[in-house]
PDB file of C-alpha atoms in Angstrom:
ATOM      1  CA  UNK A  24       1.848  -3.724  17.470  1.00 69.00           C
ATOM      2  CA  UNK A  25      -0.670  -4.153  14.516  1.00 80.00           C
ATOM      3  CA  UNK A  26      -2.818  -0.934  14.945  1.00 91.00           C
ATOM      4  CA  UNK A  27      -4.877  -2.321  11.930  1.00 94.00           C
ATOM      5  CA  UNK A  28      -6.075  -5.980  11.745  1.00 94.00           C
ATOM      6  CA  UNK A  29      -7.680  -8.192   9.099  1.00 96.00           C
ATOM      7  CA  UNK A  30      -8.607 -11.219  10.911  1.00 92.00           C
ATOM      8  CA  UNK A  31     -10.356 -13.132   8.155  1.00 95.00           C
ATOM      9  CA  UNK A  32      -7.008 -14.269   6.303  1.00 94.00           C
ATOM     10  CA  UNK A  33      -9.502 -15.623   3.502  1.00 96.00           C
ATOM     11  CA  UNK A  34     -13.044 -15.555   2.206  1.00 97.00           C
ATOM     12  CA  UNK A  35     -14.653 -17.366  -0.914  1.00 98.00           C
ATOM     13  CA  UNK A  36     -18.374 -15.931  -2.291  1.00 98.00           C
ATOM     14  CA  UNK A  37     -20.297 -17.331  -4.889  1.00 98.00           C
ATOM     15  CA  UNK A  38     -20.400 -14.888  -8.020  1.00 98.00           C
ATOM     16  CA  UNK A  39     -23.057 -12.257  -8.078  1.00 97.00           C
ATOM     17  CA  UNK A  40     -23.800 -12.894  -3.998  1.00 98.00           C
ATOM     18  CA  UNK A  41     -22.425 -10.048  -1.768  1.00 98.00           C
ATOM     19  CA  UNK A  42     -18.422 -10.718  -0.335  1.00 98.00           C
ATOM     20  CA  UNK A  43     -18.402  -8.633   2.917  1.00 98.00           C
ATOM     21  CA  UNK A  44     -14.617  -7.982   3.690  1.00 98.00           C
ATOM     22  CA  UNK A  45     -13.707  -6.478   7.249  1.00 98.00           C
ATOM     23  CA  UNK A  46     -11.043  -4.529   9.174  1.00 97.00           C
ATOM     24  CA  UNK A  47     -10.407  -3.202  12.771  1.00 97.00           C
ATOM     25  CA  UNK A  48      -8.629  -0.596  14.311  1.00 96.00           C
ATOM     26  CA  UNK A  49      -6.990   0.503  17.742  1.00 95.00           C
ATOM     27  CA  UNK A  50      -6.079   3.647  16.941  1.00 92.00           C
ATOM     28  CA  UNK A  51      -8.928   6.319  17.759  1.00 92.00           C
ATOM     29  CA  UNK A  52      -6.807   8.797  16.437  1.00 90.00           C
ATOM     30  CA  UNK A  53      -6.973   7.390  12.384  1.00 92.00           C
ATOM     31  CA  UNK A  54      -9.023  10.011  10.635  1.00 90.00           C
ATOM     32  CA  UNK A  55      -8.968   8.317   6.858  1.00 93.00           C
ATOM     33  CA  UNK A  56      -9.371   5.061   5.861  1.00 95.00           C
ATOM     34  CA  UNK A  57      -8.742   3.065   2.616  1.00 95.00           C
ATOM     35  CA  UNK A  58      -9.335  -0.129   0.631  1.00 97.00           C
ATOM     36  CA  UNK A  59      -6.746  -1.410  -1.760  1.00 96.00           C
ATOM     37  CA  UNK A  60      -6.836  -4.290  -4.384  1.00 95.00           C
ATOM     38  CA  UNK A  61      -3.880  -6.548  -5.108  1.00 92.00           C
ATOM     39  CA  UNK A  62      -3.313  -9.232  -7.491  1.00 88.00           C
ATOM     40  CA  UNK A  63      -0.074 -11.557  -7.716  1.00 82.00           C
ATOM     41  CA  UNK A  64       2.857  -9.808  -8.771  1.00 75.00           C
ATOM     42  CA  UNK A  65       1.399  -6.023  -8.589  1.00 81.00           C
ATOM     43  CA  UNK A  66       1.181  -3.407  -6.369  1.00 87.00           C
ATOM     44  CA  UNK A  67      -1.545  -2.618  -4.387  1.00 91.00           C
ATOM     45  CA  UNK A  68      -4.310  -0.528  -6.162  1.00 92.00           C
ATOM     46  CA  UNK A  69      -6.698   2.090  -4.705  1.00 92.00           C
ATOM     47  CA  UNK A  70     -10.304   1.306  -4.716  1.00 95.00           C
ATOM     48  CA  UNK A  71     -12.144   3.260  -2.126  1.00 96.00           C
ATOM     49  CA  UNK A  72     -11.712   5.564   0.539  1.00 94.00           C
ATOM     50  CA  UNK A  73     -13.787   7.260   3.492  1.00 95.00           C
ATOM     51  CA  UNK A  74     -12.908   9.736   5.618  1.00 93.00           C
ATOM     52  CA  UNK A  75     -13.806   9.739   9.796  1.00 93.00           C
ATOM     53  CA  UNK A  76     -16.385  12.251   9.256  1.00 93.00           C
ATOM     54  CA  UNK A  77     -18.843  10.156   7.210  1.00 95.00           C
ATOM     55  CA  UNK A  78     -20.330   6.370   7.896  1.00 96.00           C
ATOM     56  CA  UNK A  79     -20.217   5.483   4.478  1.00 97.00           C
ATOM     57  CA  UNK A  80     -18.645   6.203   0.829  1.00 97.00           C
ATOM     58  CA  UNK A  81     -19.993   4.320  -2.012  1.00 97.00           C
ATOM     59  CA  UNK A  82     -18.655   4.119  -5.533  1.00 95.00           C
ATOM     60  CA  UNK A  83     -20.193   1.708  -7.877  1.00 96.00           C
ATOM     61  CA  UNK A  84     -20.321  -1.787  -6.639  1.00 97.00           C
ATOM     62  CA  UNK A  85     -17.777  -0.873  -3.753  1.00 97.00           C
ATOM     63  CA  UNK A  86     -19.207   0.575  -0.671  1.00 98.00           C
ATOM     64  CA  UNK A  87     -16.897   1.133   2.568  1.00 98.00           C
ATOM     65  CA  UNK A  88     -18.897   1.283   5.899  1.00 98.00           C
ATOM     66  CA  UNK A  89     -17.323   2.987   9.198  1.00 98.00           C
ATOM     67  CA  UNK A  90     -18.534   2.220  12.534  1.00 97.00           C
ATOM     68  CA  UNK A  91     -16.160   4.826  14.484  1.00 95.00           C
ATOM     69  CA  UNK A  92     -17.349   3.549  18.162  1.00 96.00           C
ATOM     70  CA  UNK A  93     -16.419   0.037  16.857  1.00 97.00           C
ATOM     71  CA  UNK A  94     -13.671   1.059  15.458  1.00 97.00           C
ATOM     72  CA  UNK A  95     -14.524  -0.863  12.477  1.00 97.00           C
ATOM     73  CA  UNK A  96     -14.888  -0.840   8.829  1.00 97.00           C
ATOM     74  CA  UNK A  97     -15.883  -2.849   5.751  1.00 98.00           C
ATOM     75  CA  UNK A  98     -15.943  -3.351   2.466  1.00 98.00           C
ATOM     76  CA  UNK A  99     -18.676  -4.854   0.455  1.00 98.00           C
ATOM     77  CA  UNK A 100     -18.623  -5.640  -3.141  1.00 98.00           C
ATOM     78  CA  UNK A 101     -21.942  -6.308  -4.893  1.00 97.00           C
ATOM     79  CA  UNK A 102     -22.371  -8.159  -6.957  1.00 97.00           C
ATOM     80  CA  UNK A 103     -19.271  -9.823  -6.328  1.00 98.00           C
ATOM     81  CA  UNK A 104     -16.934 -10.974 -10.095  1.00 97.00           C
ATOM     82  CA  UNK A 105     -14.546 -13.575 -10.753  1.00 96.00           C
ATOM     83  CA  UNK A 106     -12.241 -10.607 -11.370  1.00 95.00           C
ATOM     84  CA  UNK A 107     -12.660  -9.126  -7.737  1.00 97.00           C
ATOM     85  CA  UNK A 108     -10.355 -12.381  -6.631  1.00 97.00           C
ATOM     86  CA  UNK A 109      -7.563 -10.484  -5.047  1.00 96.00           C
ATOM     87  CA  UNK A 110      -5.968  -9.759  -1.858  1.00 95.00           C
ATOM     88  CA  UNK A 111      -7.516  -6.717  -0.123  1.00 97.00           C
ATOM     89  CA  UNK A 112      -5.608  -4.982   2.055  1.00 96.00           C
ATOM     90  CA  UNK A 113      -7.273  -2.088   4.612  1.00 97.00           C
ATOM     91  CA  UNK A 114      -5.042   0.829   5.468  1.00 95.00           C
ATOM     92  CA  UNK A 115      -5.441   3.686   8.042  1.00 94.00           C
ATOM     93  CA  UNK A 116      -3.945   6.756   9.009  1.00 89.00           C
ATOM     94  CA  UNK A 117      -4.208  10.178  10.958  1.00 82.00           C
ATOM     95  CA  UNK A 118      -3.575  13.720   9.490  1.00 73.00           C
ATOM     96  CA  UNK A 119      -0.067  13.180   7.435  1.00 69.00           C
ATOM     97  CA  UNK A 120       1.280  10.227   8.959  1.00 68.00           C
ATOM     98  CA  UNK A 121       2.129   6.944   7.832  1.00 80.00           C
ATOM     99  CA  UNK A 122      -0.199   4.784   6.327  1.00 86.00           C
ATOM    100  CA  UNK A 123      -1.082   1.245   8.231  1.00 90.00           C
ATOM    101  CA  UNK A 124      -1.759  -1.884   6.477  1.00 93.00           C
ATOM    102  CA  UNK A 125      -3.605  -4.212   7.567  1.00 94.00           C
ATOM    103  CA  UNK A 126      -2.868  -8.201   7.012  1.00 92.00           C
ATOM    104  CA  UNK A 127      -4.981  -8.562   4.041  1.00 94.00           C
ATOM    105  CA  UNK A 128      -7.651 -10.926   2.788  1.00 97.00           C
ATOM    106  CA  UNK A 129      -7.285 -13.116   0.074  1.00 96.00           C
ATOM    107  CA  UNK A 130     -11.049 -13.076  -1.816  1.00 98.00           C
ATOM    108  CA  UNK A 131     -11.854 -15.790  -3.961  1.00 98.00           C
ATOM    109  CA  UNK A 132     -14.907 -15.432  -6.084  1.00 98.00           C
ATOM    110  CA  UNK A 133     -16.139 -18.668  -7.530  1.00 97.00           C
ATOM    111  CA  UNK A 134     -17.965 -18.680 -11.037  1.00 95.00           C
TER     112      UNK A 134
ATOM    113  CA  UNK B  18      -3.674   8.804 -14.983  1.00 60.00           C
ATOM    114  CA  UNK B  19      -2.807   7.322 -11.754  1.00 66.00           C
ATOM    115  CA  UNK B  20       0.297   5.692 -13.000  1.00 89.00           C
ATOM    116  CA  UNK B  21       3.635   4.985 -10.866  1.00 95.00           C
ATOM    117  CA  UNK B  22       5.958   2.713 -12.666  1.00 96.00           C
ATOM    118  CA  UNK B  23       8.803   1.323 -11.247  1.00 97.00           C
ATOM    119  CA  UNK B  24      11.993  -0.207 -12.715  1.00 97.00           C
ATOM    120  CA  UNK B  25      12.967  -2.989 -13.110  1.00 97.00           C
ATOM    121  CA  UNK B  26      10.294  -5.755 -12.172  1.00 94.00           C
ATOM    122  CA  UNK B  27      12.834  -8.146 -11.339  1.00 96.00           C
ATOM    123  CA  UNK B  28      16.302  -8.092  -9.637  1.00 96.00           C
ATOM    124  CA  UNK B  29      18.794 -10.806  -8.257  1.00 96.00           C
ATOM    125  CA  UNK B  30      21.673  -9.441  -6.614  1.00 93.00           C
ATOM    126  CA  UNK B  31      24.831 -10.686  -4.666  1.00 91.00           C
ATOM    127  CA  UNK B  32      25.466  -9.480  -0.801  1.00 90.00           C
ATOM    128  CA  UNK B  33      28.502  -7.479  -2.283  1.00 89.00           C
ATOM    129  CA  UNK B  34      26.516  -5.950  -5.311  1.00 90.00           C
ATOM    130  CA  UNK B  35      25.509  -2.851  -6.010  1.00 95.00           C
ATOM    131  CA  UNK B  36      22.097  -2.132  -7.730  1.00 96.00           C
ATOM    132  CA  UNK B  37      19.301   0.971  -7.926  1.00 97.00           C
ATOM    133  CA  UNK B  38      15.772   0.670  -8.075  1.00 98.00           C
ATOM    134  CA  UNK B  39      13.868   3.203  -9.984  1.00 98.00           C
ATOM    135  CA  UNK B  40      10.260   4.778  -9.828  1.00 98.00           C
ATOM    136  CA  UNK B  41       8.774   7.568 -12.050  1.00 97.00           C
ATOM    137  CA  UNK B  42       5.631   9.715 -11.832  1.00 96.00           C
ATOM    138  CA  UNK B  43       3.914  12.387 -13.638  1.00 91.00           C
ATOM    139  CA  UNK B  44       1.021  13.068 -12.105  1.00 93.00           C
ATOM    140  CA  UNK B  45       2.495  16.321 -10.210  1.00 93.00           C
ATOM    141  CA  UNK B  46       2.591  14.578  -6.955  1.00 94.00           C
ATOM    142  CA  UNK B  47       5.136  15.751  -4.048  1.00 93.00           C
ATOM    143  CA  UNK B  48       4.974  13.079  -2.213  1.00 93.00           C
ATOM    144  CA  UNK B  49       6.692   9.770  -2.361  1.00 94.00           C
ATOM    145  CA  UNK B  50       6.926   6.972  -0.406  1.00 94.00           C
ATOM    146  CA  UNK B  51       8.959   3.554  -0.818  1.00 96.00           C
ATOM    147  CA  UNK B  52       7.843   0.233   0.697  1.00 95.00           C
ATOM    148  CA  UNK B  53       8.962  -2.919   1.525  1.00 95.00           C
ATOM    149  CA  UNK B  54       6.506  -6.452   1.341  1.00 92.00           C
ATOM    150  CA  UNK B  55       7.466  -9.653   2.536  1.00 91.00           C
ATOM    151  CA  UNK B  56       5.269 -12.650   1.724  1.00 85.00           C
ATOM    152  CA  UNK B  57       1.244 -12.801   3.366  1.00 81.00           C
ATOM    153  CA  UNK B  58       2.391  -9.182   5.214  1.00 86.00           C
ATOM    154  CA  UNK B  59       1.236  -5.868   4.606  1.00 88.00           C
ATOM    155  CA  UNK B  60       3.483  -3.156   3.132  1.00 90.00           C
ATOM    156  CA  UNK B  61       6.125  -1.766   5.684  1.00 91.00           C
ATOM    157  CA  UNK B  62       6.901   2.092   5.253  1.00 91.00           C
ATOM    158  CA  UNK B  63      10.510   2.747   4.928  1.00 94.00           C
ATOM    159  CA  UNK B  64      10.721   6.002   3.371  1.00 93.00           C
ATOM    160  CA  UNK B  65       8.688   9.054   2.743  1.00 92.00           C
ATOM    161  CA  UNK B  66      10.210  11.908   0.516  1.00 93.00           C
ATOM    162  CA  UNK B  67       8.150  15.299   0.713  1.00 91.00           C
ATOM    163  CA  UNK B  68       8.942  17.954  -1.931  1.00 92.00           C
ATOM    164  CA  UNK B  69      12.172  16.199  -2.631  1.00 93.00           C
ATOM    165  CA  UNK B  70      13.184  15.958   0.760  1.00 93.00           C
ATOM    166  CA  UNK B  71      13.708  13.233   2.988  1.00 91.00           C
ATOM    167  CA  UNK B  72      10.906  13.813   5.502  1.00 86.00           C
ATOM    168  CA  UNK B  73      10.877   9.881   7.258  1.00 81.00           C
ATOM    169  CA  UNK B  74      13.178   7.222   7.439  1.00 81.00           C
ATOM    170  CA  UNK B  75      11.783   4.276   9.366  1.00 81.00           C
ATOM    171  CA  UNK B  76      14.744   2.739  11.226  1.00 84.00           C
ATOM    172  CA  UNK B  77      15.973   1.391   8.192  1.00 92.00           C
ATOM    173  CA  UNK B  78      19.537   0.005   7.646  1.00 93.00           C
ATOM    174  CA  UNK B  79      22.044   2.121   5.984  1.00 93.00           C
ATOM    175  CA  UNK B  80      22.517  -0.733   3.078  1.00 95.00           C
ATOM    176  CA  UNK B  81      19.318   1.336   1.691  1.00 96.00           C
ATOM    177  CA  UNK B  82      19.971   4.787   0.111  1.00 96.00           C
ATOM    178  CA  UNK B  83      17.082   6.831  -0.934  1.00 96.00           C
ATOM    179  CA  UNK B  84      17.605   9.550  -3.254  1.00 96.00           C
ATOM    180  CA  UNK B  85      15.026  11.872  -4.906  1.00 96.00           C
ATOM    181  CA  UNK B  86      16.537  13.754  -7.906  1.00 94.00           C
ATOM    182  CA  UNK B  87      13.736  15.519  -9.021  1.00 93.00           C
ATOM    183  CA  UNK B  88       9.683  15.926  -7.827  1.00 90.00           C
ATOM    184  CA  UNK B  89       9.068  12.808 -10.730  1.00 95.00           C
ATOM    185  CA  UNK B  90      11.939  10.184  -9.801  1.00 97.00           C
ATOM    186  CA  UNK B  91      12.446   8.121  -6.447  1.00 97.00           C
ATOM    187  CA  UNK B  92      15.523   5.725  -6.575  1.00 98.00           C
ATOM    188  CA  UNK B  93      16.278   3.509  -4.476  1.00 98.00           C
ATOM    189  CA  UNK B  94      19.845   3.010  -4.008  1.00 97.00           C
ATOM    190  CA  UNK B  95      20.815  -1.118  -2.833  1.00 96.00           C
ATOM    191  CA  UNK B  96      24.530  -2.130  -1.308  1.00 94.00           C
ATOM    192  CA  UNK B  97      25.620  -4.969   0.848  1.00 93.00           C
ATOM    193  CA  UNK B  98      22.229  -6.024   1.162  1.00 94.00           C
ATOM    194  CA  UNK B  99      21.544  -9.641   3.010  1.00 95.00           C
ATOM    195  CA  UNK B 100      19.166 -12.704   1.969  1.00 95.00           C
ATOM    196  CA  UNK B 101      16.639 -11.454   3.925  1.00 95.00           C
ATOM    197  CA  UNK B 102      16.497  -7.973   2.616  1.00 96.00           C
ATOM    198  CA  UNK B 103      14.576 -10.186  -0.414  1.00 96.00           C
ATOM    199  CA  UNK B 104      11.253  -8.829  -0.817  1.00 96.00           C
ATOM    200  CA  UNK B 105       8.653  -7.131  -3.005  1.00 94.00           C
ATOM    201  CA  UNK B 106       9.918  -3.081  -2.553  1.00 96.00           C
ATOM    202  CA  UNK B 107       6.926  -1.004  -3.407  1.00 96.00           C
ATOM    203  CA  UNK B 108       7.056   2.945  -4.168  1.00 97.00           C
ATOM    204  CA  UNK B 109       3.778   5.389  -4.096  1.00 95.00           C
ATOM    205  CA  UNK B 110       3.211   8.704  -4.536  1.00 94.00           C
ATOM    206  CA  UNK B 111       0.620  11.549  -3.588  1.00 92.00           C
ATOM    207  CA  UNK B 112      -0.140  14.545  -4.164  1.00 91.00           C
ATOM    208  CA  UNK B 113       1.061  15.767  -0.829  1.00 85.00           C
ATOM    209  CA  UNK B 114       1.435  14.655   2.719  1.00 78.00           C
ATOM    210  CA  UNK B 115      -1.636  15.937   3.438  1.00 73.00           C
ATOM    211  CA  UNK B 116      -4.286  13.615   5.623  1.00 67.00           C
ATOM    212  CA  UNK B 117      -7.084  12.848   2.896  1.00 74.00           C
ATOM    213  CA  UNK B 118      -4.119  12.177   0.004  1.00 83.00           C
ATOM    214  CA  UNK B 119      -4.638   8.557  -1.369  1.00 87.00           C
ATOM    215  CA  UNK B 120      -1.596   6.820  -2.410  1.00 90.00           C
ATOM    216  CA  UNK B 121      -0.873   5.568  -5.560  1.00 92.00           C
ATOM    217  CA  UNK B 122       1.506   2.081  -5.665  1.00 93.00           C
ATOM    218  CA  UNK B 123       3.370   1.126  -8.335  1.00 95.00           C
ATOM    219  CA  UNK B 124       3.742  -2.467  -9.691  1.00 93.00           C
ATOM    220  CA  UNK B 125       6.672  -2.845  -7.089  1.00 95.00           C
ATOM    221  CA  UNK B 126      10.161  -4.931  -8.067  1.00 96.00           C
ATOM    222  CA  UNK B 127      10.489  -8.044  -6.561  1.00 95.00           C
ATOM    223  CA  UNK B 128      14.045  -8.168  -5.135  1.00 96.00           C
ATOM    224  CA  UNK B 129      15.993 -11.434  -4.689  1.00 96.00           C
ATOM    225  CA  UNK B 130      19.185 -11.446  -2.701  1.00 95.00           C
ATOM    226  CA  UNK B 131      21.813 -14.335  -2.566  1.00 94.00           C
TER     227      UNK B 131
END
């Protein structure tokens, strides 16, 4: 059962508009959230991170929204750079137990 | 630093070999986690070593070993393994277990069994 869910599987923006990338979640009980960043051939790399206590946590041009009675967060990257092409993957998790992955979405920034 | 590296970044191996993946931090962190990846999937937790000690194992097959020899290194010990055991194996590490710890990946080695 896939407690976290990316349903977009892709998503090309235009560089310097907005790329909007969003995640789901069944699990009421997930009480931290988190965005990684993963090109080819790496492993995944942290970018941002909110806890269930707060609606949103912005750093730079990353800011990570949580709507808790939607169960539902996302990421938006303004402006959005060639270099931002990735695969993003949401995870989730409650107290010390195991992270969940979502699918991931594979962002494609066009110069 | 945020740096996990893992070693090596490549591996082919027979069904009847016997191989060892390694990872190495030194940020101080207790925690450490190994993953496997199969293509267009998320990360799958397989192991979670807290303060050196085994503190999850997710169901996984006894053809996997994990060993932690010290709070810096996390091997991962291979034997017997089957075609599609192939996959990108990713280790992590935080500071603890605790609820608000990120985790930090490594580059991962991607593993290639015949």
């Amino acid at each position: 059962d896939q407690q976290v869910k990316q349903n977009s599987p892709s998503l090309s923006v235009q560089e310097g508009r907005i790329s909007i990338l969003n995640c789901d979640y069944t699990n009421s009980m997930f009480d931290y959230f988190l965005w990684y960043k993963k090109y080819p051939a790496e492993g995944p790399t942290f970018l941002i991170s909110i806890s269930s206590i707060k609606d949103k946590n912005e750093d730079g041009r990353f800011t990570v929204f949580l709507n808790k009675s939607a169960k539902h967060l996302s990421l938006h990257i303004v402006p959005s750079q060639p270099g931002d092409s990735a695969v993003y993957f949401c995870a989730a998790r409650t107290g010390a137990n195991n992270l969940f992955f979502g699918t991931g979405t594979r962002l494609t920034v066009i110069p | 630093d945020t740096e996990v590296t893992q070693t090596p970044k490549h591996l082919v191996m027979g069904m009847t070999n016997k191989k060892s993946l390694k990872c190495e931090q030194h940020m101080g962190h207790r925690a450490m986690y190994w993953y496997k990846q199969k293509a267009k999937k998320p990360p799958e937790l397989m192991f979670v070593y807290s303060y050196e000690k085994l503190s999850i194992n997710e169901s996984v097959p006894s053809r996997f070993s994990p060993e932690c020899p010290n709070s810096s290194l996390l091997n991962l010990h291979l034997h017997a393994l089957q075609p599609e055991d192939s996959a990108l194996y990713l280790c992590a590490s935080s500071r603890d277990r605790g609820g608000q710890e990120t985790q930090y990946f490594g580059p991962g080695t991607r593993l290639l069994v015949l």
